[in-house]
JSON list of C-alpha atoms and ligand atoms in Angstrom, two decimals:
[
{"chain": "T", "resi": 13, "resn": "UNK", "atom": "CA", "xyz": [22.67, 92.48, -6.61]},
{"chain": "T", "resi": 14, "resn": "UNK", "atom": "CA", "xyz": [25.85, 91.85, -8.52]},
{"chain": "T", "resi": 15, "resn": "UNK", "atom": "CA", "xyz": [25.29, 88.49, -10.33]},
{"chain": "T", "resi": 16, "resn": "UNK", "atom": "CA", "xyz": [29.02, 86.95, -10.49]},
{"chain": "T", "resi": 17, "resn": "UNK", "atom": "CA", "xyz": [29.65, 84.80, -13.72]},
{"chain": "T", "resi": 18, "resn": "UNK", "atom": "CA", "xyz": [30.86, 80.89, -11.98]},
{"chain": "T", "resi": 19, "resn": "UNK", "atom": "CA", "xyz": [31.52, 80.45, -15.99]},
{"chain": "T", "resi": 20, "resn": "UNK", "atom": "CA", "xyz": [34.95, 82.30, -15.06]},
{"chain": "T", "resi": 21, "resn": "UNK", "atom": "CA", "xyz": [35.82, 79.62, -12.87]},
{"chain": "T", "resi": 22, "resn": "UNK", "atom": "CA", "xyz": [35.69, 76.76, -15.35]},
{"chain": "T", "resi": 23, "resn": "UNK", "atom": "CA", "xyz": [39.08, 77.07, -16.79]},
{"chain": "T", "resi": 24, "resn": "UNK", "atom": "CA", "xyz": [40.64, 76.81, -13.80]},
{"chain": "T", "resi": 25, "resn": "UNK", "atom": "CA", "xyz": [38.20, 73.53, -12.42]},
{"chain": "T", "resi": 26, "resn": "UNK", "atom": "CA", "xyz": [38.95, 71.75, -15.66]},
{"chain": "T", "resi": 27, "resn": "UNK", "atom": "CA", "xyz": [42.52, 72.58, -14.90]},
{"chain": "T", "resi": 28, "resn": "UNK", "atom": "CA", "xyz": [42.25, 70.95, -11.97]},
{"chain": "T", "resi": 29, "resn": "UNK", "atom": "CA", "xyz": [40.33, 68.23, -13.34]},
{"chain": "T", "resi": 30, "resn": "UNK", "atom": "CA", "xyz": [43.22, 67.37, -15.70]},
{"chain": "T", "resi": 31, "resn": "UNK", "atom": "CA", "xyz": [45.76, 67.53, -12.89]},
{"chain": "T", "resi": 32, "resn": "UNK", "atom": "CA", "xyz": [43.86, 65.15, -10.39]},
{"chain": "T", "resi": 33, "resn": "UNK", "atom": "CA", "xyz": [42.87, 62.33, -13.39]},
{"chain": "T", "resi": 34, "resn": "UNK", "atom": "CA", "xyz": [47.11, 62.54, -14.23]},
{"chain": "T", "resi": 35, "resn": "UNK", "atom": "CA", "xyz": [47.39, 62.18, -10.52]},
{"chain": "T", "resi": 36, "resn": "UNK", "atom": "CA", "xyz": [45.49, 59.23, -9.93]},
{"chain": "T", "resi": 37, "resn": "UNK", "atom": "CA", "xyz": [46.08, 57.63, -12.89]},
{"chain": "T", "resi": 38, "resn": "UNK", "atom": "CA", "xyz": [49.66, 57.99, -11.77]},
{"chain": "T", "resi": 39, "resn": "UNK", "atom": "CA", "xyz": [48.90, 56.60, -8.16]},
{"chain": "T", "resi": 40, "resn": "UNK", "atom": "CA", "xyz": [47.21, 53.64, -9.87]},
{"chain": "T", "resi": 41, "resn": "UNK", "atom": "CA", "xyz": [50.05, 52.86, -11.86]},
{"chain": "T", "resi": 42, "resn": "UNK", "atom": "CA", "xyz": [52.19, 53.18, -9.18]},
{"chain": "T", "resi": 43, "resn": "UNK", "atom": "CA", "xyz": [50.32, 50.30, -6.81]},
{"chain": "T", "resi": 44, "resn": "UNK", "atom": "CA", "xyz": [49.93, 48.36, -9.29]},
{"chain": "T", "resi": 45, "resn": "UNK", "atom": "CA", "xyz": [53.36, 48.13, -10.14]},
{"chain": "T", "resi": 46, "resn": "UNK", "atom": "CA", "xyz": [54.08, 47.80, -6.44]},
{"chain": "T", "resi": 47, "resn": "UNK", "atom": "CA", "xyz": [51.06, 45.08, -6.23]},
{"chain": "T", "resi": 48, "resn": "UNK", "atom": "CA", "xyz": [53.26, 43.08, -8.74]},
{"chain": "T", "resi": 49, "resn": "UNK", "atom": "CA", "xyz": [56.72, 43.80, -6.84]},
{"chain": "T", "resi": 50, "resn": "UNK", "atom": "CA", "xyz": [55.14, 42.29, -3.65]},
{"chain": "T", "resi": 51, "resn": "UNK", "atom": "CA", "xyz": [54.15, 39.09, -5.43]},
{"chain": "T", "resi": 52, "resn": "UNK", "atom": "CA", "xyz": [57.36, 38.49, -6.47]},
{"chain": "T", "resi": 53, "resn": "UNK", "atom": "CA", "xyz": [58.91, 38.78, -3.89]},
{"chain": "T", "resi": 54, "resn": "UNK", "atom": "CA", "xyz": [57.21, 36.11, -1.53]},
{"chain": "T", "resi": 55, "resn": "UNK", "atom": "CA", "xyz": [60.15, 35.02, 0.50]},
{"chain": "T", "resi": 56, "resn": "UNK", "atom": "CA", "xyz": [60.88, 38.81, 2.20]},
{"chain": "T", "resi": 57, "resn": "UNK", "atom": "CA", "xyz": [57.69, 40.82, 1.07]},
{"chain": "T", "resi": 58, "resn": "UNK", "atom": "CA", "xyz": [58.00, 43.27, 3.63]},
{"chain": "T", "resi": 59, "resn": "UNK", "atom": "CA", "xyz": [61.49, 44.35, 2.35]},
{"chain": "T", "resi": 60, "resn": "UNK", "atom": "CA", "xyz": [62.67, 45.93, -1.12]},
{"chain": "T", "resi": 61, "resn": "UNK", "atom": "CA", "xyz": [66.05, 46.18, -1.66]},
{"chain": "T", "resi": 62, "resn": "UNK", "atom": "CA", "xyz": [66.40, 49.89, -0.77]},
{"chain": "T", "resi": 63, "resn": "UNK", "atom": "CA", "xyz": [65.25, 48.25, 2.77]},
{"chain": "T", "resi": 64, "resn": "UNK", "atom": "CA", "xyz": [62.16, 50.26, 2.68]},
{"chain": "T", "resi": 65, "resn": "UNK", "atom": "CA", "xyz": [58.39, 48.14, 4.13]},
{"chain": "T", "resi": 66, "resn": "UNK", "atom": "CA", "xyz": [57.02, 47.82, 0.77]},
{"chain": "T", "resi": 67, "resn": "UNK", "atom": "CA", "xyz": [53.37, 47.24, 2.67]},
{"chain": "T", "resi": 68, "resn": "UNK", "atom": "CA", "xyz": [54.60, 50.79, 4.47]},
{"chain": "T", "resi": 69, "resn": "UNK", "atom": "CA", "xyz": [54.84, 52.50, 1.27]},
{"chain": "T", "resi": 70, "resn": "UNK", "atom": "CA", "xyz": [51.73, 50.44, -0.32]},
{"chain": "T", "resi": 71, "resn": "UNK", "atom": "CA", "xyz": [49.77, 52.09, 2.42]},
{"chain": "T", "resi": 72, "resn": "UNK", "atom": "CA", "xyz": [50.85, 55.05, 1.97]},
{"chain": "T", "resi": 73, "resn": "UNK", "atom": "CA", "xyz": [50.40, 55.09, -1.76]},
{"chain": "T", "resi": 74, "resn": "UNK", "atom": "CA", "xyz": [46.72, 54.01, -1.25]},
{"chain": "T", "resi": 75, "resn": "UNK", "atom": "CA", "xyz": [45.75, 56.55, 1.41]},
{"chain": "T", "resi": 76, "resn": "UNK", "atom": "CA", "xyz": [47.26, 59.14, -1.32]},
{"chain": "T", "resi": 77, "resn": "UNK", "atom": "CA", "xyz": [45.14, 57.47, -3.96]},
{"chain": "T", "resi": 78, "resn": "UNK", "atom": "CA", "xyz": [42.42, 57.56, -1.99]},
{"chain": "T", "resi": 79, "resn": "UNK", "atom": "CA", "xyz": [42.29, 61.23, -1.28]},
{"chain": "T", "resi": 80, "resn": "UNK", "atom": "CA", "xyz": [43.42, 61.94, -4.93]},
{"chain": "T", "resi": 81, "resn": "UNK", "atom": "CA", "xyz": [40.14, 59.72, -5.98]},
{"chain": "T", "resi": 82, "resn": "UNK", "atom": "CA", "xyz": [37.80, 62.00, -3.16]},
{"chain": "T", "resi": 83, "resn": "UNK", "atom": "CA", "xyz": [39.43, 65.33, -4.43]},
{"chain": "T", "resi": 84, "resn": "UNK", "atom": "CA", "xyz": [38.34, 64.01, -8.23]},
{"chain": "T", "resi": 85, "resn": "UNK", "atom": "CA", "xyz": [34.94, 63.44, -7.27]},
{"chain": "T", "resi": 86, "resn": "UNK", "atom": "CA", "xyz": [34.84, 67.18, -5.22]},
{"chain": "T", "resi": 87, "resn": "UNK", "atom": "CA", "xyz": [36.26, 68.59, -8.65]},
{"chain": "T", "resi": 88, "resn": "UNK", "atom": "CA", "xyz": [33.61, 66.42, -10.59]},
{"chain": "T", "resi": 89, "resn": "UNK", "atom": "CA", "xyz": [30.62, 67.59, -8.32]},
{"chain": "T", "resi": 90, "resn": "UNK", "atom": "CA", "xyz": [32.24, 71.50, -8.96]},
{"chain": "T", "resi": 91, "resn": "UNK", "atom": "CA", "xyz": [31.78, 70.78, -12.58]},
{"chain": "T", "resi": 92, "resn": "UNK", "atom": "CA", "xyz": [28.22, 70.38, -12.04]},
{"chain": "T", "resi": 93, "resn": "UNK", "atom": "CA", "xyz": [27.17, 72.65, -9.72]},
{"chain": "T", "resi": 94, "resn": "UNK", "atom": "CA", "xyz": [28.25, 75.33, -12.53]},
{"chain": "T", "resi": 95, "resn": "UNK", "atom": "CA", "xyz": [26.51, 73.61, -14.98]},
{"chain": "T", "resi": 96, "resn": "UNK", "atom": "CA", "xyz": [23.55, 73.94, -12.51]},
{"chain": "T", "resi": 97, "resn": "UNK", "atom": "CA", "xyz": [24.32, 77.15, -12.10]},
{"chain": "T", "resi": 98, "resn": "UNK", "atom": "CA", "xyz": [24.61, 76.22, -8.30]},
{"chain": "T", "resi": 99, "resn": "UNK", "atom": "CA", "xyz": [28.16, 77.01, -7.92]},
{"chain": "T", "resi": 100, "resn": "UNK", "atom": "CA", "xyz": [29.73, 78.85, -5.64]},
{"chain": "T", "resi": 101, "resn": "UNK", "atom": "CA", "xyz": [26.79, 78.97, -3.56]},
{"chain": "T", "resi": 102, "resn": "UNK", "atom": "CA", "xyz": [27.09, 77.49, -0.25]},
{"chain": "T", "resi": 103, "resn": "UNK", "atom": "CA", "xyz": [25.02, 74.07, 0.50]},
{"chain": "T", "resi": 104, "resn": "UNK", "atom": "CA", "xyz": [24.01, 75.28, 3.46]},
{"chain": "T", "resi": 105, "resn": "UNK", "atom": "CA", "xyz": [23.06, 78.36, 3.93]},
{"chain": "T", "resi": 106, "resn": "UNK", "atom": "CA", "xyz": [22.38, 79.36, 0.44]},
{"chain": "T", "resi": 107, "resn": "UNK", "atom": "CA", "xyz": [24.24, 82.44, 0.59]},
{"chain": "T", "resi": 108, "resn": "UNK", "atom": "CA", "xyz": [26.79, 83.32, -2.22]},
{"chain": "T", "resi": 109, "resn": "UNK", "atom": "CA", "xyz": [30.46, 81.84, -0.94]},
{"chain": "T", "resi": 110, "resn": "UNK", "atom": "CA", "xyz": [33.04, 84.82, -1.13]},
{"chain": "T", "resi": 111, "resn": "UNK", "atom": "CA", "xyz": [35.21, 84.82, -4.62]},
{"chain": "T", "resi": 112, "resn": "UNK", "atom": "CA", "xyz": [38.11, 84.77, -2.05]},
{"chain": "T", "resi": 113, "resn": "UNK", "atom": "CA", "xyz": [37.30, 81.23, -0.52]},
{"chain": "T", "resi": 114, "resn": "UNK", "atom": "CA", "xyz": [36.93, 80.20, -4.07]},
{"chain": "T", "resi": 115, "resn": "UNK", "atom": "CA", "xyz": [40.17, 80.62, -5.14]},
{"chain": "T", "resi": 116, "resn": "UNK", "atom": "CA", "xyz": [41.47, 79.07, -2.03]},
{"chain": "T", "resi": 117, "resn": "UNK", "atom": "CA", "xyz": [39.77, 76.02, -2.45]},
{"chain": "T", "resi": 118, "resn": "UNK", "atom": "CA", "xyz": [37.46, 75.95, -5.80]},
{"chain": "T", "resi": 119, "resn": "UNK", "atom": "CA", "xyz": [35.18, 73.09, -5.16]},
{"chain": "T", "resi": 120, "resn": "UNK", "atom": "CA", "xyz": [34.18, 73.85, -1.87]},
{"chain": "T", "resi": 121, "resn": "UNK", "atom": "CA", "xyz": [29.95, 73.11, -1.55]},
{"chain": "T", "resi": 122, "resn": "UNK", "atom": "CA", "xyz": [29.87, 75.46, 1.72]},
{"chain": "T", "resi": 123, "resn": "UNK", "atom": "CA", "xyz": [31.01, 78.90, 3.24]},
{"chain": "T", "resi": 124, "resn": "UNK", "atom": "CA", "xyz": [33.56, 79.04, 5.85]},
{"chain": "T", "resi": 125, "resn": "UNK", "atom": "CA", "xyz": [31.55, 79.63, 8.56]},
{"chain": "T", "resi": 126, "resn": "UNK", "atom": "CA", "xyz": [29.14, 76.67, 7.12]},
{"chain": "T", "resi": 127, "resn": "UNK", "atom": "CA", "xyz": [32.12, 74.23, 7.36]},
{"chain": "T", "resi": 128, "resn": "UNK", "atom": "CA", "xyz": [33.98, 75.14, 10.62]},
{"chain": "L", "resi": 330, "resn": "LIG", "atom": "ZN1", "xyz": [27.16, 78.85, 4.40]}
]
């Protein structure tokens, strides 16, 4: 049985790592700075001056932090599971998750037929 190296993938998870920590940290930034904007601006806070809700685009900025914090963790667990030596084998069925749904989406914890 060929025994694939998930070493190979590291590079390319830490990449991502990188990316999503610049992301949120960026995201973070970005509300707060927004957080501030809405408390001073008491007397129209649903309004900045480019007419845009600013609770619309605090909302929005959340839900993109959000999923930018959950995609961290997912990259986090990926880490891991290599150190484990678990990775890249699905959660479920325990059967080895094709190289080609790996580079698709590299943390995945299950095969495709696992998840649908
Ligand atoms: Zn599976």
């Amino acid at each position: 049985m060929e025994r694939h190296s998930s070493q190979e993938h590291v590079p390319a998870l830490r990449a991502e790592q990188e990316r999503l920590a610049a992301r949120v940290a960026r995201l973070e930034a970005d509300l707060d700075a927004l957080t501030r904007a809405r408390r001073g601006s008491v007397d129209d806070d649903e309004h900045d001056p480019d007419g845009e809700p600013l609770s619309a685009r605090w909302s929005l900025l959340a839900g993109l932090l959000e999923s930018a914090r959950a995609d961290a963790r997912l990259a986090d667990a990926a880490m891991r599971r290599i150190e484990a030596g678990t990775y890249g084998v699905c959660a479920s069925c325990g059967q080895p998750i094709p190289e080609g749904q790996l580079e698709v989406r590299p943390f995945r914890e299950r095969c495709v037929s696992c998840t649908e």
